[in-house]
CSV table of C-alpha atoms in Angstrom, one decimal:
chain,number,residue,atom,x,y,z
A,1,GLN,CA,0.0,0.0,0.0
A,2,MET,CA,1.3,3.4,-0.9
A,3,GLN,CA,1.3,6.1,1.8
A,4,LEU,CA,2.7,9.5,2.7
A,5,VAL,CA,4.3,10.2,6.1
A,6,GLU,CA,4.7,13.9,7.2
A,7,SER,CA,6.9,15.3,9.9
A,8,GLY,CA,8.3,18.7,11.1
A,9,GLY,CA,5.3,20.6,12.4
A,10,GLY,CA,5.3,22.5,15.7
A,11,LEU,CA,5.0,25.8,17.5
A,12,VAL,CA,7.1,28.8,16.5
A,13,GLN,CA,7.1,32.5,17.1
A,14,ALA,CA,6.3,35.0,14.3
A,15,GLY,CA,9.3,35.6,12.1
A,16,GLY,CA,10.7,32.1,12.8
A,17,SER,CA,11.3,29.2,10.5
A,18,LEU,CA,10.2,25.6,10.2
A,19,THR,CA,10.8,22.8,7.7
A,20,LEU,CA,8.3,20.1,6.9
A,21,SER,CA,9.1,16.8,5.2
A,22,CYS,CA,6.9,14.2,3.5
A,23,ALA,CA,8.1,10.7,2.4
A,24,ALA,CA,6.2,8.5,0.0
A,25,SER,CA,6.5,4.7,0.4
A,26,GLY,CA,5.1,1.6,-1.2
A,27,SER,CA,5.0,0.2,-4.7
A,28,ILE,CA,6.0,3.4,-6.6
A,29,PHE,CA,7.0,3.5,-10.2
A,30,ARG,CA,7.1,7.3,-10.5
A,31,ILE,CA,5.9,10.4,-8.7
A,32,ASN,CA,4.5,12.9,-11.1
A,33,THR,CA,3.7,15.8,-8.7
A,34,MET,CA,4.1,16.5,-5.0
A,35,GLY,CA,2.7,19.4,-3.0
A,36,TRP,CA,1.6,21.0,0.2
A,37,TYR,CA,-1.8,22.1,1.2
A,38,ARG,CA,-3.1,23.7,4.4
A,39,GLN,CA,-6.3,24.1,6.2
A,40,ALA,CA,-7.0,26.6,9.0
A,41,PRO,CA,-10.0,26.3,11.4
A,42,GLY,CA,-13.2,27.5,9.6
A,43,LYS,CA,-11.5,27.7,6.2
A,44,GLN,CA,-11.3,25.5,3.1
A,45,ARG,CA,-8.1,23.6,2.3
A,46,GLU,CA,-5.9,25.7,0.1
A,47,LEU,CA,-2.8,25.0,-2.1
A,48,VAL,CA,0.5,26.2,-0.7
A,49,ALA,CA,3.1,24.9,-3.1
A,50,THR,CA,3.6,22.2,-5.7
A,51,ILE,CA,6.6,20.7,-7.5
A,52,THR,CA,6.6,18.5,-10.6
A,53,ARG,CA,8.8,15.6,-11.6
A,54,GLY,CA,10.7,18.1,-13.8
A,55,SER,CA,11.1,20.4,-10.8
A,56,SER,CA,8.7,23.1,-11.9
A,57,THR,CA,7.3,24.9,-8.9
A,58,ASN,CA,4.2,26.9,-8.1
A,59,TYR,CA,3.4,28.9,-5.0
A,60,ALA,CA,0.4,30.6,-3.5
A,61,ASP,CA,0.7,34.3,-3.6
A,62,SER,CA,0.5,34.5,0.2
A,63,VAL,CA,3.8,32.5,0.6
A,64,LYS,CA,5.9,33.6,-2.3
A,65,GLY,CA,9.3,34.8,-1.2
A,66,ARG,CA,8.9,33.1,2.2
A,67,PHE,CA,8.4,29.4,1.5
A,68,THR,CA,10.5,27.0,-0.7
A,69,ILE,CA,9.4,23.6,-1.9
A,70,SER,CA,12.1,21.1,-2.9
A,71,LYS,CA,12.4,17.3,-3.4
A,72,ASN,CA,14.8,14.4,-3.3
A,73,ASN,CA,13.8,11.9,-6.0
A,74,ALA,CA,16.0,9.1,-4.7
A,75,LYS,CA,14.2,9.3,-1.3
A,76,ASN,CA,10.7,10.0,-2.7
A,77,THR,CA,10.6,12.9,-0.3
A,78,VAL,CA,9.3,16.5,-0.6
A,79,TYR,CA,10.2,19.4,1.7
A,80,LEU,CA,8.7,22.7,2.6
A,81,ARG,CA,11.0,25.3,4.1
A,82,MET,CA,9.0,28.1,5.7
A,83,ASN,CA,10.7,31.3,6.6
A,84,SER,CA,9.3,34.6,8.1
A,85,LEU,CA,6.3,32.8,9.5
A,86,LYS,CA,3.2,34.8,10.3
A,87,PRO,CA,0.3,34.0,12.6
A,88,GLU,CA,-1.9,33.6,9.5
A,89,ASP,CA,0.2,30.6,8.4
A,90,THR,CA,-1.2,28.7,11.4
A,91,ALA,CA,-3.0,25.6,10.0
A,92,VAL,CA,-2.8,21.9,9.5
A,93,TYR,CA,-0.4,21.2,6.6
A,94,TYR,CA,-1.1,18.2,4.3
A,95,CYS,CA,1.2,16.6,1.9
A,96,ASN,CA,-0.2,15.4,-1.5
A,97,ALA,CA,1.3,13.3,-4.3
A,98,ALA,CA,0.2,12.0,-7.6
A,99,VAL,CA,1.9,8.6,-7.9
A,100,LEU,CA,2.1,6.0,-10.6
A,101,SER,CA,2.1,2.3,-9.5
A,102,PRO,CA,4.3,-0.3,-11.4
A,103,LEU,CA,1.1,-1.0,-13.5
A,104,LEU,CA,0.9,2.7,-14.3
A,105,LYS,CA,-2.2,3.3,-12.3
A,106,GLU,CA,-2.3,6.9,-10.9
A,107,ASN,CA,-2.9,7.2,-7.2
A,108,ASP,CA,-3.8,10.5,-5.4
A,109,LEU,CA,-2.2,10.3,-1.9
A,110,TRP,CA,-2.6,12.4,1.2
A,111,GLY,CA,-0.6,12.6,4.3
A,112,GLN,CA,-2.1,12.6,7.8
A,113,GLY,CA,-1.5,16.3,8.4
A,114,THR,CA,0.9,18.1,10.7
A,115,GLN,CA,0.0,21.1,12.8
A,116,VAL,CA,1.9,24.3,12.4
A,117,THR,CA,1.2,27.0,14.9
A,118,VAL,CA,2.7,30.5,14.7
A,119,SER,CA,2.4,32.7,17.8
A,120,SER,CA,2.5,36.5,17.9
């Protein structure tokens, strides 16, 4: 069974930094896209950043210049470096991946979520 495991969440002060990681495991042929989403209380889940197999990246306007998404293909792992954190960044962060199985079936995977809390 394929799965995503996230780590790195926690409590930080405004202006601080935090790095999230997400590792994919299971019968994986290829990962097409990986990304991060977040959901704050009372709000819908929103896209934070994505990265393709070819390393093309996209960011939400609210995090451009502060967050950086990267990956390690050999480890099937994606990272999110968050700098200059603001209280409005407080949310549960979810990893997402579009993964091809050895039979070329695409699976849309989600991590369990990790809490990021930014205090003022």
